[in-house]
Coordinates of C-alpha atoms (C1' of nucleotides) in Angstrom, one line a residue:
Chain A
M1 CA 0.0 0.0 0.0
S2 CA 2.1 2.9 1.4
T3 CA 5.6 2.8 0.1
L4 CA 8.7 4.4 1.6
Y5 CA 9.1 7.0 -1.1
R6 CA 5.5 8.0 -0.8
R7 CA 5.8 8.3 3.0
L8 CA 8.9 10.5 2.5
A9 CA 7.0 12.6 0.0
D10 CA 4.1 13.0 2.3
E11 CA 6.4 14.0 5.2
L12 CA 8.1 16.7 3.0
R13 CA 4.8 17.9 1.7
A14 CA 3.6 18.3 5.3
G15 CA 6.7 20.2 6.2
I16 CA 6.1 22.6 3.4
A17 CA 2.5 23.0 4.4
N18 CA 3.2 23.6 8.1
G19 CA 6.0 26.0 7.7
T20 CA 9.0 23.8 8.5
Y21 CA 10.1 24.5 5.0
P22 CA 8.6 27.9 4.0
P23 CA 8.5 29.0 0.4
G24 CA 11.9 30.3 -0.7
S25 CA 13.8 28.0 1.7
R26 CA 16.0 25.1 0.8
L27 CA 15.1 21.5 1.5
P28 CA 17.6 19.1 3.2
S29 CA 20.0 17.4 0.8
E30 CA 19.3 13.9 -0.6
S31 CA 22.1 12.4 1.4
E32 CA 21.0 13.9 4.6
L33 CA 17.4 12.6 4.2
A34 CA 18.6 9.2 3.1
E35 CA 20.8 8.9 6.2
R36 CA 18.1 10.2 8.5
H37 CA 15.5 7.7 7.3
G38 CA 17.9 4.8 6.6
A39 CA 16.9 4.9 3.0
A40 CA 19.0 4.8 -0.2
R41 CA 19.5 8.0 -2.1
G42 CA 17.5 6.7 -5.0
T43 CA 14.4 6.3 -2.8
V44 CA 14.7 9.9 -1.6
R45 CA 15.0 11.0 -5.2
Q46 CA 11.7 9.2 -6.0
A47 CA 10.1 11.2 -3.2
F48 CA 11.4 14.5 -4.6
T49 CA 10.1 13.5 -8.0
V50 CA 6.6 13.4 -6.7
L51 CA 6.9 16.9 -5.2
A52 CA 8.4 18.3 -8.4
A53 CA 5.5 16.8 -10.4
D54 CA 3.2 18.8 -8.2
G55 CA 5.1 22.0 -8.8
L56 CA 6.0 22.3 -5.1
I57 CA 9.8 22.4 -5.5
S58 CA 12.4 23.1 -8.1
S59 CA 15.9 21.8 -8.4
R60 CA 19.2 22.8 -9.9
K61 CA 22.5 21.1 -10.0
G62 CA 24.8 22.2 -7.2
T63 CA 22.3 23.6 -4.8
R64 CA 19.7 22.2 -2.5
R65 CA 16.1 22.0 -3.7
L66 CA 14.1 25.2 -3.5
V67 CA 10.6 25.3 -2.0
L68 CA 8.3 27.1 -4.4
G69 CA 5.1 27.3 -2.3
P70 CA 2.5 25.4 -0.4
A71 CA 0.4 22.8 -2.2
L72 CA -2.2 24.5 -4.4
R73 CA -2.7 21.5 -6.4
Q74 CA -5.8 19.4 -6.2
S75 CA -5.7 15.6 -6.5
F76 CA -7.0 13.8 -9.5
S77 CA -10.1 12.7 -7.6
Q78 CA -10.9 16.3 -6.6
L79 CA -10.5 17.4 -10.2
H80 CA -12.7 14.5 -11.4
S81 CA -15.5 14.8 -8.9
F82 CA -17.5 18.0 -8.5
S83 CA -18.6 17.0 -5.1
R84 CA -15.1 16.4 -3.8
W85 CA -13.9 19.7 -5.3
A86 CA -16.8 21.6 -3.6
A87 CA -15.9 20.0 -0.3
S88 CA -12.2 20.9 -0.7
I89 CA -13.0 24.6 -1.1
G90 CA -15.5 24.6 1.9
E91 CA -18.7 24.9 -0.2
T92 CA -21.7 22.6 0.0
P93 CA -22.3 20.8 -3.2
G94 CA -25.8 20.3 -4.6
V95 CA -27.5 18.7 -7.5
R96 CA -30.6 19.3 -9.6
M97 CA -31.4 16.2 -11.7
V98 CA -32.6 17.1 -15.2
E99 CA -32.6 13.9 -17.2
L100 CA -31.2 10.4 -17.4
V101 CA -31.8 8.4 -20.6
R102 CA -30.5 5.3 -22.3
R103 CA -30.2 5.9 -26.0
E104 CA -28.2 5.6 -29.2
P105 CA -25.0 7.6 -29.1
T106 CA -24.4 10.5 -31.4
D107 CA -21.5 10.2 -33.8
L108 CA -19.3 12.3 -31.5
E109 CA -20.2 10.3 -28.5
A110 CA -19.5 7.0 -30.3
E111 CA -16.1 8.3 -31.4
R112 CA -15.0 9.7 -28.1
L113 CA -16.2 6.6 -26.2
E114 CA -14.8 4.2 -28.9
L115 CA -18.2 2.4 -29.1
S116 CA -18.9 -0.6 -31.3
P117 CA -21.8 -0.1 -33.6
G118 CA -25.2 -1.0 -32.0
T119 CA -24.1 -0.3 -28.4
R120 CA -26.0 2.3 -26.4
I121 CA -25.1 4.8 -23.8
Y122 CA -26.6 6.4 -20.7
H123 CA -26.8 10.2 -20.9
L124 CA -27.1 12.2 -17.7
T125 CA -28.0 15.9 -17.5
R126 CA -27.7 17.6 -14.1
V127 CA -27.3 21.1 -12.7
R128 CA -24.6 21.4 -10.1
L129 CA -24.9 23.9 -7.2
L130 CA -22.4 25.5 -4.8
S131 CA -24.1 26.4 -1.6
G132 CA -27.5 26.5 -3.3
R133 CA -26.4 28.6 -6.3
P134 CA -26.4 26.9 -9.8
V135 CA -22.9 27.1 -11.2
M136 CA -22.6 24.4 -13.8
V137 CA -24.6 22.3 -16.3
E138 CA -23.2 18.8 -16.7
R139 CA -24.0 16.6 -19.6
T140 CA -22.3 13.2 -19.3
A141 CA -22.4 10.2 -21.6
Y142 CA -21.4 6.9 -19.9
V143 CA -20.5 3.7 -21.6
E144 CA -23.2 1.1 -21.1
R145 CA -21.4 -0.9 -18.4
I146 CA -21.0 2.2 -16.2
G147 CA -24.2 3.8 -17.1
A148 CA -26.2 0.8 -15.8
L149 CA -24.7 1.5 -12.4
V150 CA -25.3 5.3 -12.7
G151 CA -29.0 4.5 -13.3
G152 CA -29.3 3.1 -9.8
I153 CA -27.2 5.7 -8.2
A154 CA -28.6 8.9 -9.7
A155 CA -32.2 7.7 -9.0
D156 CA -32.0 7.7 -5.2
A157 CA -28.7 9.4 -4.2
G158 CA -30.1 12.9 -4.4
D159 CA -27.1 15.2 -4.0
E160 CA -24.6 12.3 -3.5
S161 CA -21.5 12.0 -5.6
V162 CA -21.9 9.6 -8.5
T163 CA -18.1 9.4 -8.8
A164 CA -17.7 8.3 -5.2
R165 CA -20.4 5.6 -5.6
L166 CA -18.9 4.3 -8.8
E167 CA -15.5 4.0 -7.2
E168 CA -17.1 2.0 -4.3
L169 CA -18.5 -0.3 -6.9
G170 CA -15.0 -1.0 -8.2
V171 CA -14.9 1.4 -11.2
V172 CA -11.3 2.8 -11.6
F173 CA -10.9 6.2 -13.1
A174 CA -7.2 6.5 -14.1
H175 CA -6.7 9.1 -16.9
A176 CA -8.6 12.1 -18.0
E177 CA -8.3 14.6 -20.8
H178 CA -9.8 18.0 -20.2
T179 CA -10.3 20.6 -22.9
V180 CA -11.3 24.1 -21.8
S181 CA -12.7 26.8 -24.0
A182 CA -15.1 29.7 -23.8
I183 CA -18.6 29.4 -25.1
T184 CA -21.8 31.5 -25.3
A185 CA -24.7 30.2 -23.2
E186 CA -27.4 28.5 -25.3
A187 CA -31.1 28.8 -24.5
E188 CA -31.1 25.7 -22.3
D189 CA -27.9 26.6 -20.6
A190 CA -29.2 30.0 -19.7
R191 CA -32.5 28.6 -18.4
L192 CA -30.8 26.0 -16.2
L193 CA -28.2 28.4 -14.8
G194 CA -30.5 31.3 -14.5
V195 CA -28.5 33.7 -16.6
R196 CA -29.1 35.7 -19.8
P197 CA -28.6 33.9 -23.1
H198 CA -25.2 34.7 -24.7
S199 CA -23.5 35.0 -21.3
A200 CA -19.9 33.9 -21.3
L201 CA -19.5 30.3 -20.0
L202 CA -16.4 28.2 -19.4
R203 CA -16.8 24.9 -21.2
E204 CA -14.9 21.8 -20.1
L205 CA -15.0 18.7 -22.3
R206 CA -13.8 15.8 -20.3
R207 CA -13.0 12.2 -21.4
T208 CA -12.1 9.7 -18.7
T209 CA -10.6 6.3 -19.1
D210 CA -9.6 3.3 -17.0
P211 CA -6.0 2.1 -16.4
D212 CA -6.0 0.4 -19.8
N213 CA -7.2 3.6 -21.5
R214 CA -10.7 2.3 -22.2
P215 CA -13.2 5.2 -22.2
L216 CA -15.6 5.3 -19.3
E217 CA -17.3 8.7 -19.7
W218 CA -17.4 11.7 -21.9
S219 CA -18.8 15.0 -20.5
D220 CA -19.6 18.5 -21.6
D221 CA -19.7 20.7 -18.5
R222 CA -20.5 24.4 -18.7
Y223 CA -19.6 26.7 -15.8
L224 CA -20.7 30.2 -15.1
G225 CA -17.9 32.5 -16.3
D226 CA -17.2 33.9 -12.9
A227 CA -17.6 30.6 -11.0
V228 CA -14.5 28.7 -11.9
A229 CA -11.0 28.9 -13.4
F230 CA -8.6 26.2 -14.2
T231 CA -4.9 26.6 -13.3
V232 CA -2.0 24.6 -14.7
H233 CA 1.6 24.6 -13.6
N234 CA 4.2 23.6 -16.1
S235 CA 7.9 23.8 -16.6
V236 CA 10.6 23.1 -19.1
R237 CA 11.0 19.7 -17.6
A238 CA 7.4 18.4 -17.2
S239 CA 4.2 19.6 -18.7
T240 CA 0.8 18.2 -19.5
L241 CA -0.8 21.3 -21.0
I242 CA -1.8 21.7 -24.6
R243 CA -3.1 24.7 -26.4
S244 CA -5.1 23.4 -29.4
S245 CA -6.2 25.5 -32.4
A246 CA -10.0 25.2 -31.8
P247 CA -12.4 23.7 -29.4
S248 CA -13.0 20.1 -30.3
R249 CA -16.6 20.5 -31.6
Chain B
M1 CA 24.1 17.5 -23.2
S2 CA 22.1 14.6 -24.5
T3 CA 21.8 11.9 -21.9
L4 CA 21.3 8.2 -22.4
Y5 CA 17.8 8.1 -20.9
R6 CA 16.7 11.1 -23.1
R7 CA 18.0 9.4 -26.2
L8 CA 16.1 6.2 -25.3
A9 CA 13.0 8.3 -24.7
D10 CA 13.4 10.0 -28.0
E11 CA 13.8 6.7 -29.8
L12 CA 10.7 5.3 -28.2
R13 CA 8.8 8.5 -29.0
A14 CA 9.8 8.3 -32.6
G15 CA 8.7 4.6 -32.7
I16 CA 5.3 5.7 -31.5
A17 CA 5.1 8.5 -34.0
N18 CA 6.2 6.4 -37.0
G19 CA 4.0 3.4 -36.3
T20 CA 6.5 1.0 -35.0
Y21 CA 4.5 1.0 -31.8
P22 CA 1.0 1.9 -32.8
P23 CA -1.6 3.1 -30.2
G24 CA -3.0 0.1 -28.4
S25 CA 0.2 -2.0 -28.8
R26 CA 2.6 -2.9 -26.1
L27 CA 6.2 -1.6 -25.7
P28 CA 9.2 -3.9 -25.2
S29 CA 9.9 -4.8 -21.7
E30 CA 12.4 -2.9 -19.5
S31 CA 14.9 -5.8 -19.5
E32 CA 14.7 -6.3 -23.2
L33 CA 15.4 -2.6 -23.9
A34 CA 18.2 -2.6 -21.2
E35 CA 19.9 -5.5 -22.8
R36 CA 19.5 -4.2 -26.4
H37 CA 21.1 -0.8 -25.5
G38 CA 23.6 -2.1 -22.9
A39 CA 21.9 0.1 -20.3
A40 CA 20.8 -0.6 -16.8
R41 CA 17.2 -1.2 -16.1
G42 CA 17.0 2.0 -14.0
T43 CA 18.0 4.0 -17.0
V44 CA 15.3 2.5 -19.2
R45 CA 12.8 3.3 -16.5
Q46 CA 13.9 6.9 -16.5
A47 CA 13.1 7.0 -20.3
F48 CA 9.7 5.5 -19.7
T49 CA 9.1 8.1 -17.0
V50 CA 9.5 10.9 -19.6
L51 CA 7.0 9.3 -21.9
A52 CA 4.5 8.7 -19.1
A53 CA 4.7 12.4 -18.1
D54 CA 3.8 13.3 -21.6
G55 CA 0.7 11.0 -21.5
L56 CA 2.0 8.8 -24.3
I57 CA 2.0 5.5 -22.4
S58 CA 0.5 3.9 -19.4
S59 CA 1.8 1.0 -17.2
R60 CA 0.5 -1.7 -14.9
K61 CA 2.3 -4.2 -12.8
G62 CA 2.5 -7.5 -14.7
T63 CA 2.1 -6.4 -18.3
R64 CA 4.2 -4.5 -20.7
R65 CA 3.6 -0.8 -21.1
L66 CA 0.6 0.2 -23.3
V67 CA 0.9 2.8 -26.1
L68 CA -1.9 5.3 -25.6
G69 CA -1.4 7.5 -28.7
P70 CA 0.9 9.7 -30.7
A71 CA 2.2 12.9 -29.2
L72 CA -0.4 15.5 -29.0
R73 CA 1.4 17.4 -26.4
Q74 CA 3.2 20.7 -27.1
S75 CA 6.4 21.6 -25.6
F76 CA 6.7 24.2 -22.9
S77 CA 8.2 26.7 -25.4
Q78 CA 5.3 26.3 -27.8
L79 CA 2.9 26.9 -24.9
H80 CA 4.8 29.9 -23.8
S81 CA 5.3 31.5 -27.2
F82 CA 2.4 32.5 -29.4
S83 CA 4.6 32.6 -32.5
R84 CA 5.9 29.1 -31.9
W85 CA 2.4 27.8 -31.2
A86 CA 1.1 29.4 -34.4
A87 CA 3.9 27.8 -36.4
S88 CA 3.3 24.4 -34.9
I89 CA -0.3 24.4 -36.1
G90 CA 0.6 25.6 -39.6
E91 CA -0.7 29.2 -39.2
T92 CA 1.2 32.4 -39.9
P93 CA 1.5 34.4 -36.7
G94 CA 1.1 38.2 -36.8
V95 CA 1.3 41.1 -34.5
R96 CA -0.4 44.5 -34.2
M97 CA 1.5 46.7 -31.7
V98 CA -0.8 48.8 -29.5
E99 CA 1.4 50.2 -26.7
L100 CA 4.6 49.8 -24.8
V101 CA 5.1 51.9 -21.7
R102 CA 7.4 52.0 -18.7
R103 CA 5.4 52.9 -15.6
E104 CA 4.6 52.2 -12.0
P105 CA 3.1 48.8 -11.4
T106 CA -0.5 48.3 -10.2
D107 CA -0.9 46.6 -6.9
L108 CA -1.8 43.3 -8.6
E109 CA 1.3 43.5 -10.9
A110 CA 3.5 44.3 -7.9
E111 CA 2.3 41.3 -6.1
R112 CA 2.4 38.9 -8.9
L113 CA 5.9 40.0 -10.0
E114 CA 7.1 40.2 -6.4
L115 CA 8.4 43.8 -6.9
S116 CA 10.2 45.9 -4.3
P117 CA 8.6 49.2 -3.7
G118 CA 9.7 51.9 -6.2
T119 CA 10.6 49.6 -9.1
R120 CA 8.9 50.0 -12.4
I121 CA 7.7 47.7 -15.0
Y122 CA 7.3 47.6 -18.8
H123 CA 3.8 47.0 -20.0
L124 CA 3.2 45.8 -23.5
T125 CA -0.2 45.6 -25.3
R126 CA -0.4 43.8 -28.6
V127 CA -3.0 42.1 -30.8
R128 CA -2.0 38.7 -32.0
L129 CA -3.1 37.4 -35.4
L130 CA -3.4 34.0 -37.0
S131 CA -3.1 34.2 -40.8
G132 CA -4.2 37.9 -40.6
R133 CA -7.2 37.4 -38.3
P134 CA -7.1 39.0 -34.8
V135 CA -7.5 36.2 -32.3
M136 CA -6.0 37.5 -29.0
V137 CA -5.3 40.6 -27.0
E138 CA -2.1 40.3 -25.0
R139 CA -1.3 42.6 -22.1
T140 CA 2.0 41.7 -20.5
A141 CA 3.9 43.2 -17.6
Y142 CA 7.6 42.6 -17.6
V143 CA 10.0 43.1 -14.7
E144 CA 12.3 46.0 -15.4
R145 CA 15.4 43.9 -16.3
I146 CA 13.5 42.0 -19.0
G147 CA 11.3 44.9 -20.0
A148 CA 14.4 46.9 -21.0
L149 CA 15.2 44.2 -23.5
V150 CA 11.7 44.0 -24.7
G151 CA 11.8 47.8 -25.5
G152 CA 14.4 47.2 -28.1
I153 CA 12.8 44.1 -29.5
A154 CA 9.2 45.2 -29.8
A155 CA 10.2 48.5 -31.5
D156 CA 11.8 47.0 -34.6
A157 CA 10.9 43.3 -34.7
G158 CA 7.6 43.7 -36.3
D159 CA 5.9 40.4 -36.2
E160 CA 8.9 38.7 -34.6
S161 CA 8.6 36.6 -31.5
V162 CA 9.6 38.5 -28.3
T163 CA 10.0 35.2 -26.5
A164 CA 12.5 33.8 -29.0
R165 CA 14.6 37.0 -28.9
L166 CA 14.7 37.1 -25.1
E167 CA 15.9 33.5 -25.1
E168 CA 18.6 34.4 -27.5
L169 CA 19.6 37.2 -25.1
G170 CA 20.0 34.6 -22.3
V171 CA 16.7 34.9 -20.5
V172 CA 15.6 31.5 -19.2
F173 CA 11.9 30.8 -18.9
A174 CA 11.6 27.8 -16.6
H175 CA 8.2 27.6 -14.9
A176 CA 4.8 29.0 -15.8
E177 CA 1.4 29.1 -14.1
H178 CA -1.6 29.4 -16.3
T179 CA -5.1 30.2 -15.1
V180 CA -7.9 29.9 -17.6
S181 CA -11.4 31.3 -17.2
A182 CA -14.2 32.8 -19.3
I183 CA -14.8 36.5 -19.5
T184 CA -17.0 39.0 -21.3
A185 CA -15.3 41.2 -23.8
E186 CA -14.8 44.8 -22.5
A187 CA -15.0 47.7 -24.8
E188 CA -11.3 47.8 -25.7
D189 CA -11.2 44.0 -26.1
A190 CA -14.1 44.2 -28.5
R191 CA -12.6 47.0 -30.5
L192 CA -9.1 45.4 -30.8
L193 CA -10.5 42.0 -31.7
G194 CA -13.3 43.3 -34.0
V195 CA -16.2 41.6 -32.1
R196 CA -19.3 42.8 -30.3
P197 CA -18.9 43.9 -26.7
H198 CA -20.0 41.2 -24.2
S199 CA -18.8 38.4 -26.6
A200 CA -17.4 35.3 -24.7
L201 CA -13.6 35.4 -24.5
L202 CA -11.2 32.8 -23.1
R203 CA -8.9 34.5 -20.6
E204 CA -5.4 33.2 -19.8
L205 CA -3.6 34.7 -16.9
R206 CA 0.1 33.6 -17.1
R207 CA 2.9 34.1 -14.6
T208 CA 6.3 33.0 -15.8
T209 CA 9.4 32.6 -13.7
D210 CA 13.1 31.7 -14.1
P211 CA 14.8 28.5 -12.8
D212 CA 14.9 30.0 -9.3
N213 CA 11.3 30.9 -9.3
R214 CA 11.9 34.6 -9.7
P215 CA 9.0 36.2 -11.7
L216 CA 9.8 37.4 -15.2
E217 CA 6.4 38.4 -16.6
W218 CA 2.7 38.5 -15.8
S219 CA 0.3 38.5 -18.7
D220 CA -3.5 38.8 -19.2
D221 CA -4.3 37.2 -22.6
R222 CA -7.8 37.2 -24.0
Y223 CA -8.7 34.9 -26.9
L224 CA -11.7 34.8 -29.1
G225 CA -14.0 32.2 -27.7
D226 CA -13.9 30.0 -30.8
A227 CA -10.2 30.6 -31.6
V228 CA -8.5 28.4 -28.9
A229 CA -8.9 25.7 -26.3
F230 CA -6.6 24.4 -23.7
T231 CA -6.3 20.7 -23.2
V232 CA -4.8 18.9 -20.2
H233 CA -4.0 15.3 -19.6
N234 CA -3.9 14.0 -16.1
S235 CA -3.9 10.8 -14.3
V236 CA -4.1 9.3 -10.8
R237 CA -0.3 9.2 -10.8
A238 CA 0.7 12.6 -12.1
S239 CA -1.3 15.8 -12.6
T240 CA -0.7 19.5 -12.7
L241 CA -4.2 20.8 -13.2
I242 CA -6.1 22.8 -10.7
R243 CA -9.6 23.9 -10.7
S244 CA -9.9 27.0 -8.4
S245 CA -13.0 28.5 -7.1
A246 CA -12.8 31.8 -8.9
P247 CA -10.7 33.6 -11.5
S248 CA -7.9 35.3 -9.7
R249 CA -9.1 38.9 -10.2
Chain C
dC1 C1' 37.3 23.6 -2.6
dA2 C1' 33.5 20.6 -0.4
dG3 C1' 28.8 19.9 -1.1
dT4 C1' 25.0 19.0 -4.2
dG5 C1' 22.0 17.2 -7.6
dG6 C1' 22.1 14.6 -12.4
dT7 C1' 23.1 10.3 -14.3
dC8 C1' 24.1 5.5 -14.5
dT9 C1' 25.1 0.7 -13.0
dA10 C1' 24.0 -4.0 -11.0
dG11 C1' 22.0 -6.2 -8.3
dA12 C1' 17.6 -7.7 -5.1
dC13 C1' 12.7 -8.9 -3.7
dC14 C1' 7.9 -8.4 -4.4
dA15 C1' 3.0 -8.3 -6.4
dC16 C1' 0.7 -8.7 -10.3
dT17 C1' -0.6 -10.5 -15.1
dG18 C1' -1.8 -13.9 -18.3
dG19 C1' -1.5 -18.3 -20.3
Chain D
dC1 C1' 4.0 -20.8 -13.9
dA2 C1' 7.4 -17.4 -16.2
dG3 C1' 7.5 -12.7 -17.3
dT4 C1' 6.7 -8.0 -16.0
dG5 C1' 6.7 -3.6 -13.7
dG6 C1' 7.1 -1.4 -8.8
dT7 C1' 10.2 -0.7 -5.2
dC8 C1' 14.6 -0.4 -3.0
dT9 C1' 19.6 -0.8 -2.1
dA10 C1' 24.6 0.6 -2.5
dG11 C1' 27.5 1.9 -4.8
dA12 C1' 30.0 5.2 -8.8
dC13 C1' 31.4 9.4 -11.7
dC14 C1' 30.3 13.9 -13.3
dA15 C1' 28.9 19.0 -13.7
dC16 C1' 27.7 22.6 -11.3
dT17 C1' 27.2 25.8 -7.1
dG18 C1' 28.8 28.8 -3.7
dT19 C1' 32.5 30.1 -0.7

DNA sequence: CAGTGGTCTAGACCACTGG
DNA sequence: CAGTGGTCTAGACCACTGT
């Protein structure tokens, strides 16, 4: 379960968060940490790699690692689940169910979910609330296997997190691709969110896959323009951000 | 310069791009690659780490690594430079100079650039074009040291890339933080981009720092809503994406 | 110059996959 | 079951930093 390098990373992360290693300070050297924990240098380096991937520290040959700042980053699961994200920022998540149907996929859905001809999908439309205020319209297509589970969940769970329940049922969300663009509110968007048509919305197209890269869901989420922003850290060494020439349809 | 693990990573990346390892196929095992190149297994693993960070492959205990797809990812420098990005998608970049001034920073600029009291900034406003069409308004504040160089560049370079010239002059851009949100076009935005006021724009706030995390520039870029989208790959293991509760001012 | 991180080697044991 | 990736050790040499 918990490995040594992960425990070292957690300890360092905690030290950054609690002020032991404030932003701008230097972390202990690899050899010092290795000796202190009775670990090999390579293991300590694995721990540092985790923190660097989170944008918490930077490193240069010849000097100890520099602390950049406390953890702003949210975990994959917070990014994936609206409910968890809401909880992490101290807001109360809410849901207004709009529709759940089982139907034939559109061409776009079939392509993004890599469906064989003839298979069906479950399509869920909901309005998500933060402390009672509508902030996002969610339109998600689930592959049939997952959608069958969603049917049972969404029916009775009220404002519960679909993501959390699916994970309890053994569904593993491993990778996601998020495409963010600006869009003008359509009539239905405006009605569901309680804003004027043509208001500026932030659109997130999300495709989530399992550990073997098999698609699980494909979602078109539209946020109020002033309700949300997405932040990315990148560096010369590691980056996952792409700027593409146009929103993918 | 070029290290063994980077050469291995490049070779594997090329194999994925040219069809030797098509999406969905499995890569050679660590031990096989190690033996074939006379390298240690740890070195091969370093190479795989690079590809995984780019979202090109996934791995699970017990099976060979899976090829996810060809490289969609753009490099840090393409993300950082509009001109390089334009070139990478086959468009001709253009620039319309609006203003370059040396002045006192606003409070926000002073904070984001970590300025000492009394220092000044250079503020550059430009309209960026793709194949002659205005697609983005760029408003960038440079720290004084960099701005002095920008003054010379922007004056005579025409449609040349400021970023590329700064790098030739020895400025090293190492980290960046991008925050993306939706915003309504203000009067000046609408005029510069040739759209109606209140159109939906995609706003990118960008803060770029050097290898020691010292701020170099802080920019507010506003794209036509249908001109651009940002895409992020993330996974349970590595992610750099944040969803924050509100646009940072 | 001593200290540091970057790279690389050559082993080891384990948990997991798939036939 | 053999093969694979995940973790970990214990070394080594180098380039770079800061004094």
